[in-house]
Amino acid sequence: MIKRNSFKSLLLATALSVTTVGSVAAAADFTGTVLEGSERYALEGAIVEIRSEGLRTTTDTDGRFRFRGLAAGTYEVNISYVGTKPVTRTITVGEENVSQMFIFGQDDLEEIVVTGLRGSMNSSLNKQRAADNIANYLSADAAGNFPDQNIAEAARRLVGLSMETDQGEGRFVIVRGIDPNLNSTNINGVSLPSPEGDERKVALDVIPSELLETMQVTKSATPDMDGDFIGGNIDVKTISGFDKDKRLIKLKAEGSYNKLQDKLSPKLSATYADQLSEKVAIAASVSWQERKHGADNKEVDGGWKDSDDADNEIGELYPAEMELRDYAVTRERFGAALNIDFRPSDDTNLYLRSLYSSFKDTELRQRTEVKFEDGEFADGADEVGPEIYFLEAKADRDLKDRIETQKIISTVLGGETFLDNWSFEYSVAYAHSEEREPDRLDTDFKSDERVNVGVDISDPLLPFGIFASDADRALFTDPGNYELDSMEYSDNITEDDEWAFKLDVRRDLEIGGNQGYIKFGGKYKTREKNRDNTFLVYEDLGDFTMADFLTDVDYGLDGTQGGIGADNQALRDHYFANVGSFELQEDDTTLGSEALDYTANEDIIAGYLMGSVDVDNLRVVAGVRVEHTDYDATANEVIVGDEFSVTEVAGENSYTDWLPSINLRYDFDGSNAVLRAAYYKSVVRPKIGDMVPSGAIESEDDDGEIIREGELGNPNLDPYRAHNFDLGIEWYPNNDSIVSAGFFHKEIKNFHFDQVFEDTTLNGIEFAEVVQPQNGEDATVTGIELNYQQTLSMLPAPFDGIIVGANYTYTDSEGQYLNGDGDLVDVPLPKTSEHVANGIVGYEKDGFSLRAALSYRSEYLDEVNEGDGDRYVLGRTLLDVTASYEVTENVKIYGEVSNLTNEKWTAVYRTEDGDRMMQYDEFDMTINFGVKAKF
């Protein structure tokens, strides 16, 4: 184990060695700021060069740049920014520091567009062009140009990115088709812990898109970054007062209409940024939304069954159980960001970055379960083709009534200090995330009298229920036939806290006559995650039926449902008034309350050494990072059934990883082309839920022999380790366009999967069957990324306002896992689509803007199943349209339509006889309309 004192000694030794590499005689510093014509917006990503000295830098988020240690003399300064022509200015440096402002649109510099779709494209392209590694960027204006509800939905517009959805909304960002658990997520450079109970992935639907100033998606690491991503690092940056050179006030009011639920929802946001003085700036953003929407859903549980008794024209498969689900969802988002910057001198910048975001998800789910496999085939079932009838099948109806809240808090206090040719960056950060599910109530009603019901499987992707007679329908839809069977009460909380301490030291110098720098530093992160579940299961609830709690349900997918459901408030009143007389079901209560609880601790200490050198047009950034991980956790091993015990168990693990990386960038003279190549090694730690040493075990005494089945965690899991390779070229043919192509390849070690063991002993317990996460064989991901964006300003008016763009990603992945027979099976990596594409066509001119955006994601493997066929999610194409008009210089009205074509979401069992429905959702379109003001 690496001790802290040893790490300090390593940094000291590194610092001493750096001073012997080279030096530059200090004279004076030249600093500058690049702004657009109104002096309101700073231009980040502008490339600033003093070519006679071989010096090159880029402007930061404040539009500022700095050249240090210039000898007295006269220099030509070249500035280039995508969206305008390059410019050259002459400056004179003496013994004192020199500062100058460059304003496009003034001082004979060409005016530049910084707002709207064109301005946001230019901003993103400049940051990408200036980066030393492979990265893509999304600006605040870009996120506002489309009807995106949250940051996850905004991110899918970038090349290589897609999203995982929940209830029709974007939730997790997928980079290059790779599982979101293999991404890392930051807010203002601070890594975010996950509010999810078992996961590392961070749900970005928690954060409103209005809080975004810039999103950076990094696809190749440098040694000064955490080495904990294989897909990408997603860094969401909020606004700073120094980003704007003048006071900025932005207001937004929006209404949203969901066609499926036929309801209106409000949304409000405001942003304020101001430089209170030359030394102090402040920025604040706030956003609130209450969105009412939902889904009509149909699912198959238990797979599709094979029966010789049900021979029909499309095969011998029928759904074991069909579920009809109606969702009514209200999601409330509130987010606030406060950033303060203080510059006590020209050589020191201090800052406070803070963000608070909460997400309240209220969900009522009415479910009807038709259990065909519990019935018997009706006579003649093999003669009616796709219609199969069952006698005395079972039916259940239930209600899920829950409110889930997620919160993310991020605060970082840091700064940067310049001292001659040295710079020091330092920060202390705290992040907190939590998920609460208070007072959840699940109520189940079971049919008292078995029902006769059938299923029409003429369309195996959308089967529907049928009845042989009106009497059968009347019994199935009679609320008095469904007895109150059980009530489950839950009160769950997960909390995740992380502290991080970071120091980076850089020295600018000449290396072999070439400009460059050496950089080294260290970071310490300590994290604690706790999960505490309360789960109470009650039975023997008295002589009540659904008729005592009846309400209407508007469900449009299947007439079998009958339009009946249970009223949530009536059930809550009944539960709290009578819970003292209910009978507690001990086994299920113990499993739900004890087996999921845990406390996990993770400490990571890291150090790195890197350097950069410019050799003519080639820039090399290379180095190595070392990360040491200590992990320990306590949980419960629970056995219920004919045996009963709750035992606290502990587990731990530790490992050290050396993570080399190199990023190469070559700028071609006169062609505006950039060639990039990169390699980095990364380590991604297992999901928390897989590592905790918990156990959920059920036992049964079979004539004196104890039969045990269960699930176990595995604290000895090795982390994912990956070698990542990238090669790409970018061409900027004119002022506001890009054509790029890239190749990537990833070799992933220790691929994780759930393995089923039979007749084995684990943790000293004999099992007939047990499931435990294991490290698998190798996995590979290979792909290409293509991107094109352009404003067709060369066309004659009025066509010079046309904007077009398209990107495409192809991904080929393969992993191996052991199936139930112990054989190695090759499968695509879960969540990985072969094809992801986005396209936009827009028009902006004279205050009017119109945009259409298309997003496509091909099918992907979602889950590997034993026996019933693997679960695949079918491909999906979304079309969104946005229009806006500037009523005045400061006020804009707009309208948006998302999911214009009412694209469905479908998951299937992939069987030898073809695809069969597993899940089908309809969300319908959403229409947004509102007004934006900017002062």
PDB file of C-alpha atoms in Angstrom, residues 3 10 39 69 109 141 248 281 309 354 415 433 446 529 572 593 624 641 723 767 810 831 852:
ATOM      1  CA  LYS A   3       1.482   5.724   2.131  1.00  0.00           C
ATOM      2  CA  LEU A  10       7.688  11.258  -4.680  1.00  0.00           C
ATOM      3  CA  GLU A  39     -17.691  42.858 -25.554  1.00  0.00           C
ATOM      4  CA  GLY A  69       9.019  35.314 -19.879  1.00  0.00           C
ATOM      5  CA  LEU A 109     -11.187  42.822 -36.805  1.00  0.00           C
ATOM      6  CA  ASP A 141     -26.453  27.920 -26.945  1.00  0.00           C
ATOM      7  CA  LEU A 248     -25.533  39.360 -18.544  1.00  0.00           C
ATOM      8  CA  ALA A 281     -16.979  38.341 -10.685  1.00  0.00           C
ATOM      9  CA  ASP A 309     -50.329 -28.037 -27.969  1.00  0.00           C
ATOM     10  CA  SER A 354     -21.012  25.226  -6.551  1.00  0.00           C
ATOM     11  CA  GLY A 415      -7.138  28.582  -7.689  1.00  0.00           C
ATOM     12  CA  SER A 433     -25.301  12.540  -4.154  1.00  0.00           C
ATOM     13  CA  LYS A 446     -55.187 -11.269  -7.251  1.00  0.00           C
ATOM     14  CA  LYS A 529     -21.348   5.130   0.006  1.00  0.00           C
ATOM     15  CA  ARG A 572     -52.577   4.942   1.402  1.00  0.00           C
ATOM     16  CA  SER A 593     -34.503  -4.809   4.358  1.00  0.00           C
ATOM     17  CA  VAL A 624       2.408   8.399 -16.845  1.00  0.00           C
ATOM     18  CA  GLY A 641     -36.694 -20.111   4.433  1.00  0.00           C
ATOM     19  CA  HIS A 723      -5.739  -0.078 -23.677  1.00  0.00           C
ATOM     20  CA  PHE A 767     -25.481 -23.997  -3.023  1.00  0.00           C
ATOM     21  CA  TYR A 810     -19.804   2.713 -36.314  1.00  0.00           C
ATOM     22  CA  LYS A 831     -25.610  -1.278 -24.612  1.00  0.00           C
ATOM     23  CA  ALA A 852     -34.778  19.961 -37.701  1.00  0.00           C
TER      24      ALA A 852
END
